[in-house]
Amino acid sequence: LMMFDPIKEIDLEDFSESIPAFICIIAMPLMYSIAQGIALGLLAFVLLNLISGKHKKISIAMYVLAILFVLNYIFLSK
């Protein structure tokens, strides 16, 4: 229950931040993996910021991680 305390700090007005946060929250228990939930949240964050035109908000490291996670899902998923 203590892990739900930071949820109140999520900016619900900015969909490019709130949607990836809730994807992480939902994906972690459904996929039984914290790492997979974080990966989906990162991918959603990068995609939503690219679509909304906030590409300057994303660092090069985020782009690299997003590409690596996509490659992971393509080639290593069973």
PDB file of C-alpha atoms in Angstrom:
ATOM      1  CA  LEU A   1       0.000   0.000   0.000  1.00  0.00           C
ATOM      2  CA  MET A   2       2.918   2.350   0.576  1.00  0.00           C
ATOM      3  CA  MET A   3       3.809   2.034  -3.096  1.00  0.00           C
ATOM      4  CA  PHE A   4       0.535   3.777  -4.011  1.00  0.00           C
ATOM      5  CA  ASP A   5       1.513   7.000  -2.207  1.00  0.00           C
ATOM      6  CA  PRO A   6       3.541   8.487  -5.152  1.00  0.00           C
ATOM      7  CA  ILE A   7       0.554   8.069  -7.482  1.00  0.00           C
ATOM      8  CA  LYS A   8      -0.928  11.307  -6.152  1.00  0.00           C
ATOM      9  CA  GLU A   9       2.112  13.172  -7.523  1.00  0.00           C
ATOM     10  CA  ILE A  10       1.433  12.126 -11.140  1.00  0.00           C
ATOM     11  CA  ASP A  11       0.481  15.110 -13.296  1.00  0.00           C
ATOM     12  CA  LEU A  12      -2.924  14.055 -14.610  1.00  0.00           C
ATOM     13  CA  GLU A  13      -3.177  17.130 -16.843  1.00  0.00           C
ATOM     14  CA  ASP A  14      -0.242  15.993 -19.003  1.00  0.00           C
ATOM     15  CA  PHE A  15      -1.312  12.822 -20.806  1.00  0.00           C
ATOM     16  CA  SER A  16       2.223  12.176 -22.077  1.00  0.00           C
ATOM     17  CA  GLU A  17       3.241  11.558 -18.448  1.00  0.00           C
ATOM     18  CA  SER A  18       0.106  10.126 -16.885  1.00  0.00           C
ATOM     19  CA  ILE A  19      -0.665   7.433 -19.478  1.00  0.00           C
ATOM     20  CA  PRO A  20       2.819   5.796 -19.325  1.00  0.00           C
ATOM     21  CA  ALA A  21       2.680   5.886 -15.527  1.00  0.00           C
ATOM     22  CA  PHE A  22      -0.613   4.049 -15.461  1.00  0.00           C
ATOM     23  CA  ILE A  23       0.601   1.587 -18.101  1.00  0.00           C
ATOM     24  CA  CYS A  24       3.470   0.751 -15.727  1.00  0.00           C
ATOM     25  CA  ILE A  25       1.083   0.407 -12.798  1.00  0.00           C
ATOM     26  CA  ILE A  26      -1.235  -1.929 -14.695  1.00  0.00           C
ATOM     27  CA  ALA A  27       1.431  -3.929 -16.585  1.00  0.00           C
ATOM     28  CA  MET A  28       3.557  -4.867 -13.565  1.00  0.00           C
ATOM     29  CA  PRO A  29       1.002  -7.086 -11.810  1.00  0.00           C
ATOM     30  CA  LEU A  30      -0.556  -8.384 -15.025  1.00  0.00           C
ATOM     31  CA  MET A  31       2.769  -9.463 -16.515  1.00  0.00           C
ATOM     32  CA  TYR A  32       4.245 -10.648 -13.176  1.00  0.00           C
ATOM     33  CA  SER A  33       7.369  -8.618 -13.935  1.00  0.00           C
ATOM     34  CA  ILE A  34       8.493  -5.223 -12.744  1.00  0.00           C
ATOM     35  CA  ALA A  35      11.014  -5.026 -15.594  1.00  0.00           C
ATOM     36  CA  GLN A  36       8.383  -5.647 -18.280  1.00  0.00           C
ATOM     37  CA  GLY A  37       6.078  -3.034 -16.736  1.00  0.00           C
ATOM     38  CA  ILE A  38       8.840  -0.448 -16.719  1.00  0.00           C
ATOM     39  CA  ALA A  39       9.751  -1.347 -20.300  1.00  0.00           C
ATOM     40  CA  LEU A  40       6.161  -0.843 -21.500  1.00  0.00           C
ATOM     41  CA  GLY A  41       5.943   2.437 -19.609  1.00  0.00           C
ATOM     42  CA  LEU A  42       9.177   3.664 -21.167  1.00  0.00           C
ATOM     43  CA  LEU A  43       7.990   2.718 -24.642  1.00  0.00           C
ATOM     44  CA  ALA A  44       4.671   4.474 -24.059  1.00  0.00           C
ATOM     45  CA  PHE A  45       6.482   7.562 -22.740  1.00  0.00           C
ATOM     46  CA  VAL A  46       8.725   7.797 -25.794  1.00  0.00           C
ATOM     47  CA  LEU A  47       5.917   7.149 -28.281  1.00  0.00           C
ATOM     48  CA  LEU A  48       3.467   9.592 -26.683  1.00  0.00           C
ATOM     49  CA  ASN A  49       6.067  12.348 -26.511  1.00  0.00           C
ATOM     50  CA  LEU A  50       7.031  11.771 -30.150  1.00  0.00           C
ATOM     51  CA  ILE A  51       3.399  11.834 -31.254  1.00  0.00           C
ATOM     52  CA  SER A  52       2.589  14.948 -29.232  1.00  0.00           C
ATOM     53  CA  GLY A  53       5.606  16.829 -30.614  1.00  0.00           C
ATOM     54  CA  LYS A  54       7.585  16.960 -27.371  1.00  0.00           C
ATOM     55  CA  HIS A  55      10.613  15.168 -28.827  1.00  0.00           C
ATOM     56  CA  LYS A  56      13.043  17.599 -27.130  1.00  0.00           C
ATOM     57  CA  LYS A  57      11.848  16.254 -23.782  1.00  0.00           C
ATOM     58  CA  ILE A  58      13.324  12.819 -24.554  1.00  0.00           C
ATOM     59  CA  SER A  59      17.030  12.172 -24.063  1.00  0.00           C
ATOM     60  CA  ILE A  60      19.178  10.088 -26.379  1.00  0.00           C
ATOM     61  CA  ALA A  61      19.400   7.404 -23.691  1.00  0.00           C
ATOM     62  CA  MET A  62      15.606   7.071 -23.714  1.00  0.00           C
ATOM     63  CA  TYR A  63      15.624   6.598 -27.492  1.00  0.00           C
ATOM     64  CA  VAL A  64      18.320   3.925 -27.195  1.00  0.00           C
ATOM     65  CA  LEU A  65      16.431   2.110 -24.425  1.00  0.00           C
ATOM     66  CA  ALA A  66      13.185   2.260 -26.390  1.00  0.00           C
ATOM     67  CA  ILE A  67      14.863   0.754 -29.453  1.00  0.00           C
ATOM     68  CA  LEU A  68      16.466  -1.972 -27.335  1.00  0.00           C
ATOM     69  CA  PHE A  69      13.136  -2.829 -25.695  1.00  0.00           C
ATOM     70  CA  VAL A  70      11.403  -3.025 -29.076  1.00  0.00           C
ATOM     71  CA  LEU A  71      14.147  -5.319 -30.353  1.00  0.00           C
ATOM     72  CA  ASN A  72      13.800  -7.378 -27.174  1.00  0.00           C
ATOM     73  CA  TYR A  73      10.061  -7.813 -27.748  1.00  0.00           C
ATOM     74  CA  ILE A  74      10.579  -8.685 -31.417  1.00  0.00           C
ATOM     75  CA  PHE A  75      13.431 -11.183 -31.121  1.00  0.00           C
ATOM     76  CA  LEU A  76      13.370 -12.549 -27.562  1.00  0.00           C
ATOM     77  CA  SER A  77       9.694 -12.862 -26.701  1.00  0.00           C
ATOM     78  CA  LYS A  78       8.350 -16.391 -26.566  1.00  0.00           C
TER      79      LYS A  78
END
